[in-house]
mmCIF file of C-alpha atoms in Angstrom:
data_model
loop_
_atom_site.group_PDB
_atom_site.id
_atom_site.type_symbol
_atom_site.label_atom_id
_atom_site.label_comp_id
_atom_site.label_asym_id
_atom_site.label_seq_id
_atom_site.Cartn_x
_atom_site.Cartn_y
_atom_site.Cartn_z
ATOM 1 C CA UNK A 1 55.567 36.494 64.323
ATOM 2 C CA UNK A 2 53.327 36.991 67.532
ATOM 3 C CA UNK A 3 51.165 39.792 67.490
ATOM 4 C CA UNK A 4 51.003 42.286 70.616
ATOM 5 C CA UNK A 5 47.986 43.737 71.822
ATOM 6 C CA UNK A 6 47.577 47.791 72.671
ATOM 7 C CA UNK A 7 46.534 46.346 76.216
ATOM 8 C CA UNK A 8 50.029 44.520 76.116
ATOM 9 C CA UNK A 9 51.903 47.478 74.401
ATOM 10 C CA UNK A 10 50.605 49.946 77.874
ATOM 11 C CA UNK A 11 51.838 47.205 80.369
ATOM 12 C CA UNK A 12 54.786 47.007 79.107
ATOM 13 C CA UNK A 13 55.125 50.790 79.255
ATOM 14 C CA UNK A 14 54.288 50.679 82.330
ATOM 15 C CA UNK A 15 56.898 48.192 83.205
ATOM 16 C CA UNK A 16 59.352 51.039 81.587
ATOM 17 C CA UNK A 17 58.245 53.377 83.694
ATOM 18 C CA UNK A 18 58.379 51.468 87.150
ATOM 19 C CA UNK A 19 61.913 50.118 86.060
ATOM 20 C CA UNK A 20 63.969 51.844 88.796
ATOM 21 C CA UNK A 21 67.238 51.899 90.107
ATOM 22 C CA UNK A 22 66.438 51.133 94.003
ATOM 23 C CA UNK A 23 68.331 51.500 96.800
ATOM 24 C CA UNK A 24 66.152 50.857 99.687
ATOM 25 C CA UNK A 25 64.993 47.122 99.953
ATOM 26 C CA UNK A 26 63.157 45.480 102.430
ATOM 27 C CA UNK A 27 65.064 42.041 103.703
ATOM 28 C CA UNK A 28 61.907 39.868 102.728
ATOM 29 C CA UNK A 29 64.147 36.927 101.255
ATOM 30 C CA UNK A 30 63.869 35.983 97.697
ATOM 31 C CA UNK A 31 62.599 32.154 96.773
ATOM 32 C CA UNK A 32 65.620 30.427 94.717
ATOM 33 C CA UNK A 33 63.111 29.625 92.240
ATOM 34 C CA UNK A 34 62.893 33.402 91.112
ATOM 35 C CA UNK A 35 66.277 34.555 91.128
ATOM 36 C CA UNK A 36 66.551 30.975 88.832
ATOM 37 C CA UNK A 37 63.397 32.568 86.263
ATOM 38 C CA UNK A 38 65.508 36.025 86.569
ATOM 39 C CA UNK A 39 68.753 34.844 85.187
ATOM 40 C CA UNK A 40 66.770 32.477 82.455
ATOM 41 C CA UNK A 41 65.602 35.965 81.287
ATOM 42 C CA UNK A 42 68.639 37.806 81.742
ATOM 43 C CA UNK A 43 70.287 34.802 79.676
ATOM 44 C CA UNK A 44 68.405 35.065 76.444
ATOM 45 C CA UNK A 45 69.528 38.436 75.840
ATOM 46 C CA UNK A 46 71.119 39.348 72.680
ATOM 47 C CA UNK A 47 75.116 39.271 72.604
ATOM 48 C CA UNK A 48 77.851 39.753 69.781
ATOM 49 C CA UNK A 49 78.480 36.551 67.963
ATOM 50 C CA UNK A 50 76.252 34.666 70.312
ATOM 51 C CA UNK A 51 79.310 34.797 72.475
ATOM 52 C CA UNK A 52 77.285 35.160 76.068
ATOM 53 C CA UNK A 53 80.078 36.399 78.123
ATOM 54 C CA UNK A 54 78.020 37.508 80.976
ATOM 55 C CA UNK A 55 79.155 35.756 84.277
ATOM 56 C CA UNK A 56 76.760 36.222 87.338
ATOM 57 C CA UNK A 57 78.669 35.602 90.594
ATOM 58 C CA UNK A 58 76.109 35.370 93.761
ATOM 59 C CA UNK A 59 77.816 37.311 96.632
ATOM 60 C CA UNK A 60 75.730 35.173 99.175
ATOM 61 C CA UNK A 61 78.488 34.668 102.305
ATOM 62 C CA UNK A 62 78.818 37.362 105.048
ATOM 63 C CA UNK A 63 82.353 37.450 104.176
ATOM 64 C CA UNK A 64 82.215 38.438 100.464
ATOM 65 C CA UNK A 65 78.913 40.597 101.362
ATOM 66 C CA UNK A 66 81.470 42.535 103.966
ATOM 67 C CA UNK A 67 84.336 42.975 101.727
ATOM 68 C CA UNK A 68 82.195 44.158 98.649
ATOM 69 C CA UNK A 69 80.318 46.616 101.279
ATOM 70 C CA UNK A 70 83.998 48.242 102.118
ATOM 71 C CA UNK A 71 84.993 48.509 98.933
ATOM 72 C CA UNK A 72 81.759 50.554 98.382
ATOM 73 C CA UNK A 73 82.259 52.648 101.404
ATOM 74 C CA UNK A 74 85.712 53.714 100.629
ATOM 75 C CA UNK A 75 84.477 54.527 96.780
ATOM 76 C CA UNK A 76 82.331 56.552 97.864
ATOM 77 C CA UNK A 77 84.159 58.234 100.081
ATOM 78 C CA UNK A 78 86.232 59.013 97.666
ATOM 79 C CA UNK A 79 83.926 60.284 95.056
ATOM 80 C CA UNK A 80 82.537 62.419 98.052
ATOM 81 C CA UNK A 81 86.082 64.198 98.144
ATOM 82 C CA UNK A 82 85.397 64.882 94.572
ATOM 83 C CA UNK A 83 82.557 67.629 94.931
ATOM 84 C CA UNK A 84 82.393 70.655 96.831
ATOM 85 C CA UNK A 85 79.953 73.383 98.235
ATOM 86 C CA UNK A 86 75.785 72.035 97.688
ATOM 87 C CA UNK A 87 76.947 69.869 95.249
ATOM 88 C CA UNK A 88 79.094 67.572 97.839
ATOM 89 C CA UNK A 89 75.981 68.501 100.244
ATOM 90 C CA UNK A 90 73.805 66.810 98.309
ATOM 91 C CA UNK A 91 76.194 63.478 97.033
ATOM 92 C CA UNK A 92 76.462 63.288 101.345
ATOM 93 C CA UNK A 93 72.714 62.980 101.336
ATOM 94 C CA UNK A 94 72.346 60.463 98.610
ATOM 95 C CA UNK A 95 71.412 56.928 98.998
ATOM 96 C CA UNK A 96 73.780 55.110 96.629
ATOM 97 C CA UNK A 97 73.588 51.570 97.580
ATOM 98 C CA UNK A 98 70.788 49.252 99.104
ATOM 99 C CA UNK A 99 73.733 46.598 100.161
ATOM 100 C CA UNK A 100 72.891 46.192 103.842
ATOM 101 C CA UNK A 101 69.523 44.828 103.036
ATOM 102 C CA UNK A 102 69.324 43.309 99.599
ATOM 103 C CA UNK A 103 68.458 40.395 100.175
ATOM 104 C CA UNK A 104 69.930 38.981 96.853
ATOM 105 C CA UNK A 105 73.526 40.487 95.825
ATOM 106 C CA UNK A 106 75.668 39.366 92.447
ATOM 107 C CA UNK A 107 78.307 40.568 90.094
ATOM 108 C CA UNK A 108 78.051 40.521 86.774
ATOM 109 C CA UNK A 109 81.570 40.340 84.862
ATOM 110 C CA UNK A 110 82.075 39.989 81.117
ATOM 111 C CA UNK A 111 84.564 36.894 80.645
ATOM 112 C CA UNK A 112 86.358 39.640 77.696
ATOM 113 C CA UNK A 113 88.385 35.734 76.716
ATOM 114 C CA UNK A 114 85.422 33.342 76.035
ATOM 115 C CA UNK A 115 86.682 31.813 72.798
ATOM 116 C CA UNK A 116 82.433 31.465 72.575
ATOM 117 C CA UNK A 117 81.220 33.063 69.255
ATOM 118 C CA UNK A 118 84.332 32.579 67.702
ATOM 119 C CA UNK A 119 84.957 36.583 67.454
ATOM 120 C CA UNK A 120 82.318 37.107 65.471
ATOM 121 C CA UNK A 121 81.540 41.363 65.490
ATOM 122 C CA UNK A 122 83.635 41.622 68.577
ATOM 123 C CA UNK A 123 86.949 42.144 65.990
ATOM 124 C CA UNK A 124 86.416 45.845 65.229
ATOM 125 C CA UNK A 125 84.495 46.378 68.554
ATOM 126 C CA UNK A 126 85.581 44.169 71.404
ATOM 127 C CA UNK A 127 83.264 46.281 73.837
ATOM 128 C CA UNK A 128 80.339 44.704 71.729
ATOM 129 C CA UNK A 129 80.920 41.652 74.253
ATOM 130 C CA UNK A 130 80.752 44.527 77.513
ATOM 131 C CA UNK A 131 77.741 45.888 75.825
ATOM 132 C CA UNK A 132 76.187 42.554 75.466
ATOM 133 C CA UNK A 133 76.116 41.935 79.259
ATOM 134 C CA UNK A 134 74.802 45.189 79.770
ATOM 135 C CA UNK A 135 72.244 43.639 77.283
ATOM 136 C CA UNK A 136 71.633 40.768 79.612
ATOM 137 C CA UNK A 137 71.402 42.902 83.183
ATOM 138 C CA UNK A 138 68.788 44.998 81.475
ATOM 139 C CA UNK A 139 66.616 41.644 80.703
ATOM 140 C CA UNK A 140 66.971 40.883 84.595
ATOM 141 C CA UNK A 141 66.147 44.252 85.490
ATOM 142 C CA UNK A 142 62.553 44.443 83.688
ATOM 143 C CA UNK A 143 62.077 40.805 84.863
ATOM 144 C CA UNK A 144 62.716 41.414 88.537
ATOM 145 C CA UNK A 145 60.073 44.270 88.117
ATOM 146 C CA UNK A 146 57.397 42.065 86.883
ATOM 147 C CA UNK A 147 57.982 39.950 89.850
ATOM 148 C CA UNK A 148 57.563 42.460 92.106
ATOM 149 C CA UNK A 149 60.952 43.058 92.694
ATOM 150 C CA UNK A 150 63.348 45.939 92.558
ATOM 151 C CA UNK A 151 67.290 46.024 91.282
ATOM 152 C CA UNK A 152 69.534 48.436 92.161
ATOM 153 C CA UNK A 153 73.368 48.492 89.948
ATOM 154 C CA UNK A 154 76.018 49.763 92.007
ATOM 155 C CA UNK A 155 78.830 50.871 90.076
ATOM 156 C CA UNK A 156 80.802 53.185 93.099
ATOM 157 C CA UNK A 157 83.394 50.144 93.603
ATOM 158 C CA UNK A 158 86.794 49.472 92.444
ATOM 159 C CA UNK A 159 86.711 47.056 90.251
ATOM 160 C CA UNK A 160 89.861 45.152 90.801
ATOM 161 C CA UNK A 161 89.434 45.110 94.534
ATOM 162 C CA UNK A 162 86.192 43.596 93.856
ATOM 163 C CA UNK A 163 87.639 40.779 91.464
ATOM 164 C CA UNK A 164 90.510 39.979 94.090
ATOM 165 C CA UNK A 165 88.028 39.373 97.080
ATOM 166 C CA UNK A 166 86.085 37.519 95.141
ATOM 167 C CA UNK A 167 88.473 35.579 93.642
ATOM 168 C CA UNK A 168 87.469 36.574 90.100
ATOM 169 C CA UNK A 169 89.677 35.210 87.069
ATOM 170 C CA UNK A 170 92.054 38.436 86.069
ATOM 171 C CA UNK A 171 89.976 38.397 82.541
ATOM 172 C CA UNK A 172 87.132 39.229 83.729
ATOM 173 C CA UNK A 173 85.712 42.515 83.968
ATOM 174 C CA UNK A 174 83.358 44.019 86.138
ATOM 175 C CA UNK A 175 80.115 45.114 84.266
ATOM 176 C CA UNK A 176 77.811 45.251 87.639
ATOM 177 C CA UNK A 177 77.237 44.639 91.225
ATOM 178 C CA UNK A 178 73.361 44.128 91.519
ATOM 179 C CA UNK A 179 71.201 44.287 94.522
ATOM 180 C CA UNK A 180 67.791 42.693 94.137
ATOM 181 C CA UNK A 181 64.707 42.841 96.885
ATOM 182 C CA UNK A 182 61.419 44.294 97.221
ATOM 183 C CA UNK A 183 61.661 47.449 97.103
ATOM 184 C CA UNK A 184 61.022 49.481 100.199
ATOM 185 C CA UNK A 185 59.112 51.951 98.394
ATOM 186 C CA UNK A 186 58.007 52.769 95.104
ATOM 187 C CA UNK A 187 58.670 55.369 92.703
ATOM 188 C CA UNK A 188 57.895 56.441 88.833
ATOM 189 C CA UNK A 189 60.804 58.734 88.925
ATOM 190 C CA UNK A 190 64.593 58.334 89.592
ATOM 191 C CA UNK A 191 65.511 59.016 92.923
ATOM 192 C CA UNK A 192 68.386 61.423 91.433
ATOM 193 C CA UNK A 193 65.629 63.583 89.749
ATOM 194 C CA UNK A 194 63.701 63.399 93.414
ATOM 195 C CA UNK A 195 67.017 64.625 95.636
ATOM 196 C CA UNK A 196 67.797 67.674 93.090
ATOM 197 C CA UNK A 197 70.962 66.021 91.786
ATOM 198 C CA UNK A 198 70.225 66.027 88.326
ATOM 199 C CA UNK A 199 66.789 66.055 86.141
ATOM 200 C CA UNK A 200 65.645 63.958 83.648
ATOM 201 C CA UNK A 201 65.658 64.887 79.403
ATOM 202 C CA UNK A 202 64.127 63.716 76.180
ATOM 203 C CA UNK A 203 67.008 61.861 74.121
ATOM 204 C CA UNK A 204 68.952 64.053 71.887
ATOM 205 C CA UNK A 205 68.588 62.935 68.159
ATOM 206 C CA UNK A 206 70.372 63.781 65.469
ATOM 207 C CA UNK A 207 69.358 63.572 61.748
ATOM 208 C CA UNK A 208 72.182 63.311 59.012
#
């Protein structure tokens, strides 16, 4: 069992704490070689049954960069019809996703068939396999950050749209799209917390 040191234990805190979801990149591209060390990472995190049904798709064509940016714009759109008075004042304001300049773009879908793992803990929770790639985007995410990097998760997309432009098997199911860049600035706090939409709290815990 490797021993951690307090000087170790504060980094990584401080990795933590500049883990944030970014939305403004700068287009500086990203050497292969890192976005290779970033999925290595995001591939030895833990999943039900040792099933690994995480499957990154690089959206790296102008084509399948255009379609997945439309099927942002009209989501949000949408979800902008959703809120009224300040609240829908502020959503207009918002800078939701950092796809015009992310230099590196993927989707992450959870293959919800992989015969992988043999069903082990997925029978009486099946989203154990959903959670598990969740698992795995995390990984990438604190991994990007140590690079110097920032990641940004889009999740104002329909799904299925999504799947059919990319030409995604029909079992697969959208966990993530991920943007990935240096960040064009940086930030402690979430940008949510900065724009008044909503304001960070300590976890709620329960003791039975």
């Amino acid at each position: 069992m490797p021993s951690f040191s307090p000087a170790f234990r504060e980094e990584l805190h401080q990795l933590f704490q500049w883990r944030r979801d970014v939305r403004r990149f700068r287009t500086d591209p990203v050497p292969a070689e890192v976005v290779g060390r970033l999925l290595a990472e995001a591939g030895s995190a833990p999943s039900v049954g040792l099933s690994e049904p995480w499957r990154f798709v690089l959206v790296e064509s102008a084509k399948a960069r255009a379609s997945a940016l439309g099927n942002f714009r009209c989501a949000n759109a949408k979800a902008l019809d959703g809120y009224e008075g300040d609240r829908q004042q502020i959503y207009a304001n918002l800078k939701l996703s950092g796809m015009q300049d992310a230099p590196i773009q993927m989707a992450v879908f959870c293959d919800d068939a992989s015969e992988k793992g043999h069903g082990l803990g997925a029978g009486t929770m099946p989203e154990m396999r959903r959670y598990s790639c969740v698992c795995a985007i995390m990984q990438l995410w604190l991994a990007a950050r140590a690079e110097g990097l920032g990641l940004g998760w889009v999740s104002i997309l329909d799904p299925s749209r999504l799947a059919r432009d990319l030409g995604i098997p029909e079992d697969w199911l959208l966990i993530g799209y991920l943007c990935i860049g240096v960040p064009e600035e940086e930030h402690t706090d979430p940008e949510l917390d900065r724009a008044g939409w909503e304001t960070r709290q300590p976890p709620e815990i329960t003791t039975v």
